[in-house]
CSV table of N, CA and C in Angstrom, one decimal:
chain,number,residue,atom,x,y,z
Z,18,UNK,N,37.4,-13.9,-14.2
Z,18,UNK,CA,38.5,-14.6,-15.2
Z,18,UNK,C,39.5,-15.3,-14.3
Z,19,UNK,N,39.6,-15.2,-13.1
Z,19,UNK,CA,40.4,-16.2,-12.0
Z,19,UNK,C,39.6,-17.4,-12.0
Z,20,UNK,N,38.3,-17.4,-12.0
Z,20,UNK,CA,37.5,-18.6,-12.0
Z,20,UNK,C,37.5,-19.6,-13.1
Z,21,UNK,N,37.6,-19.0,-14.2
Z,21,UNK,CA,37.5,-19.4,-15.5
Z,21,UNK,C,38.9,-20.0,-15.9
Z,22,UNK,N,39.8,-19.7,-15.2
Z,22,UNK,CA,41.2,-20.2,-15.2
Z,22,UNK,C,41.4,-21.6,-14.4
Z,23,UNK,N,41.0,-21.4,-13.2
Z,23,UNK,CA,40.6,-22.3,-12.5
Z,23,UNK,C,39.8,-23.7,-12.6
Z,24,UNK,N,38.8,-23.4,-13.2
Z,24,UNK,CA,38.1,-24.3,-14.1
Z,24,UNK,C,38.3,-24.8,-15.0
Z,25,UNK,N,39.0,-24.5,-15.9
Z,25,UNK,CA,39.6,-24.9,-16.6
Z,25,UNK,C,40.7,-25.7,-16.6
Z,26,UNK,N,41.7,-25.5,-15.6
Z,26,UNK,CA,42.6,-26.5,-15.3
Z,26,UNK,C,42.0,-27.4,-14.7
Z,27,UNK,N,41.1,-27.6,-13.5
Z,27,UNK,CA,40.3,-28.5,-13.1
Z,27,UNK,C,39.8,-29.2,-14.1
Z,28,UNK,N,38.9,-29.1,-15.1
Z,28,UNK,CA,38.8,-29.9,-16.4
Z,28,UNK,C,39.7,-30.6,-17.4
Z,29,UNK,N,40.7,-29.9,-17.0
Z,29,UNK,CA,41.8,-30.5,-18.2
Z,29,UNK,C,42.4,-31.6,-17.1
Z,30,UNK,N,42.6,-31.4,-15.9
Z,30,UNK,CA,43.1,-32.4,-14.8
Z,30,UNK,C,42.2,-33.5,-15.0
Z,31,UNK,N,40.6,-33.6,-15.2
Z,31,UNK,CA,40.0,-34.7,-15.0
Z,31,UNK,C,40.0,-35.5,-16.4
Z,32,UNK,N,40.0,-34.5,-17.4
Z,32,UNK,CA,40.2,-35.2,-18.5
Z,32,UNK,C,41.4,-36.0,-18.7
Z,33,UNK,N,42.7,-35.4,-18.0
Z,33,UNK,CA,43.7,-36.2,-18.4
Z,33,UNK,C,44.0,-37.7,-17.4
Z,34,UNK,N,43.1,-37.2,-16.3
Z,34,UNK,CA,43.3,-38.8,-15.4
Z,34,UNK,C,42.0,-39.6,-16.0
Z,35,UNK,N,40.9,-39.2,-16.8
Z,35,UNK,CA,40.0,-40.4,-17.2
Z,35,UNK,C,40.9,-40.5,-18.3
Z,36,UNK,N,41.7,-40.0,-19.2
Z,36,UNK,CA,42.3,-40.7,-20.2
Z,36,UNK,C,43.0,-41.8,-19.7
Z,37,UNK,N,44.3,-41.2,-18.9
Z,37,UNK,CA,45.2,-42.6,-18.1
Z,37,UNK,C,44.3,-43.5,-17.6
Z,38,UNK,N,43.3,-43.4,-17.0
Z,38,UNK,CA,42.7,-44.2,-16.5
Z,38,UNK,C,41.9,-45.2,-17.5
Z,39,UNK,N,41.5,-44.7,-18.6
Z,39,UNK,CA,41.2,-45.8,-19.8
Z,39,UNK,C,42.5,-46.6,-20.3
Z,40,UNK,N,43.5,-45.8,-20.4
Z,40,UNK,CA,44.6,-46.5,-21.5
Z,40,UNK,C,45.0,-47.6,-20.3
Z,41,UNK,N,45.1,-47.3,-19.2
Z,41,UNK,CA,45.8,-48.3,-18.0
Z,41,UNK,C,44.7,-49.5,-18.2
Z,42,UNK,N,43.5,-49.3,-18.0
Z,42,UNK,CA,42.8,-50.5,-18.1
Z,42,UNK,C,42.3,-51.1,-19.0
Z,43,UNK,N,42.7,-50.5,-20.4
Z,43,UNK,CA,43.1,-51.5,-21.7
Z,43,UNK,C,43.9,-52.2,-21.5
Z,44,UNK,N,45.0,-52.1,-21.0
Z,44,UNK,CA,46.3,-52.3,-21.0
Z,44,UNK,C,46.3,-53.7,-20.2
Z,45,UNK,N,45.8,-53.8,-19.2
Z,45,UNK,CA,45.6,-54.7,-18.5
Z,45,UNK,C,44.6,-55.9,-18.9
Z,46,UNK,N,43.9,-55.7,-19.5
Z,46,UNK,CA,42.6,-56.7,-19.7
Z,46,UNK,C,43.2,-57.6,-20.9
Z,47,UNK,N,44.0,-57.2,-22.0
Z,47,UNK,CA,44.5,-58.2,-22.9
Z,47,UNK,C,45.5,-58.9,-22.3
Z,48,UNK,N,46.4,-58.4,-21.5
Z,48,UNK,CA,47.5,-59.4,-20.9
Z,48,UNK,C,47.1,-60.5,-20.1
Z,49,UNK,N,46.0,-60.4,-19.5
Z,49,UNK,CA,45.8,-61.1,-18.7
Z,49,UNK,C,44.4,-62.1,-19.6
Z,50,UNK,N,43.8,-62.0,-20.6
Z,50,UNK,CA,42.7,-62.6,-21.3
Z,50,UNK,C,43.5,-63.8,-22.1
Z,51,UNK,N,44.7,-63.5,-22.8
Z,51,UNK,CA,45.3,-64.5,-23.5
Z,51,UNK,C,45.9,-65.5,-22.5
Z,52,UNK,N,46.3,-65.3,-21.5
Z,52,UNK,CA,46.9,-66.1,-20.6
Z,52,UNK,C,45.7,-67.2,-20.2
Z,53,UNK,N,44.6,-66.9,-20.1
Z,53,UNK,CA,43.5,-67.9,-19.6
Z,53,UNK,C,43.2,-68.5,-21.0
Z,54,UNK,N,43.3,-68.2,-22.5
Z,54,UNK,CA,42.9,-68.6,-23.5
Z,54,UNK,C,44.1,-69.6,-23.8
Z,55,UNK,N,45.5,-69.2,-23.5
Z,55,UNK,CA,46.2,-70.5,-23.8
Z,55,UNK,C,46.2,-71.6,-22.6
Z,56,UNK,N,45.6,-71.4,-21.4
Z,56,UNK,CA,45.3,-72.7,-20.6
Z,56,UNK,C,44.3,-73.5,-20.9
Z,57,UNK,N,43.0,-72.7,-21.6
Z,57,UNK,CA,42.2,-73.3,-22.2
Z,57,UNK,C,42.8,-74.4,-23.0
Z,58,UNK,N,43.7,-74.2,-24.1
Z,58,UNK,CA,44.1,-74.4,-25.1
Z,58,UNK,C,45.0,-75.8,-24.8
Z,59,UNK,N,45.7,-75.5,-24.0
Z,59,UNK,CA,46.8,-76.7,-23.2
Z,59,UNK,C,45.7,-77.7,-22.5
Z,60,UNK,N,44.7,-77.2,-22.0
Z,60,UNK,CA,44.1,-78.1,-21.6
Z,60,UNK,C,43.2,-79.0,-22.7
Z,61,UNK,N,43.1,-78.6,-23.8
Z,61,UNK,CA,42.0,-79.5,-24.8
Z,61,UNK,C,43.3,-80.5,-25.6
Z,62,UNK,N,44.6,-79.5,-25.7
Z,62,UNK,CA,45.5,-80.6,-26.2
Z,62,UNK,C,45.6,-81.5,-25.3
Z,63,UNK,N,45.9,-81.6,-24.0
Z,63,UNK,CA,46.0,-82.8,-23.1
Z,63,UNK,C,44.9,-83.9,-23.2
Z,64,UNK,N,43.7,-83.5,-23.3
Z,64,UNK,CA,42.4,-84.1,-23.4
Z,64,UNK,C,42.5,-85.1,-24.5
Z,65,UNK,N,42.9,-84.0,-25.6
Z,65,UNK,CA,42.8,-84.9,-27.0
Z,65,UNK,C,43.8,-85.9,-27.2
Z,66,UNK,N,45.2,-85.4,-26.7
Z,66,UNK,CA,46.0,-86.3,-26.8
Z,66,UNK,C,45.9,-87.8,-26.0
Z,67,UNK,N,45.6,-87.8,-25.0
Z,67,UNK,CA,45.2,-88.9,-24.4
Z,67,UNK,C,43.8,-89.5,-24.7
């Protein structure tokens, strides 16, 4: 019975860590992506205005 409790706790901990890593990874990608897209648009505007 003790092994079952320890194994369940281990699996629950791994599940929480994976969920946290997934959530953290998805938050960092969108914040860096639009800034590079804005830079491209600014370059296009400056080239078109000249």
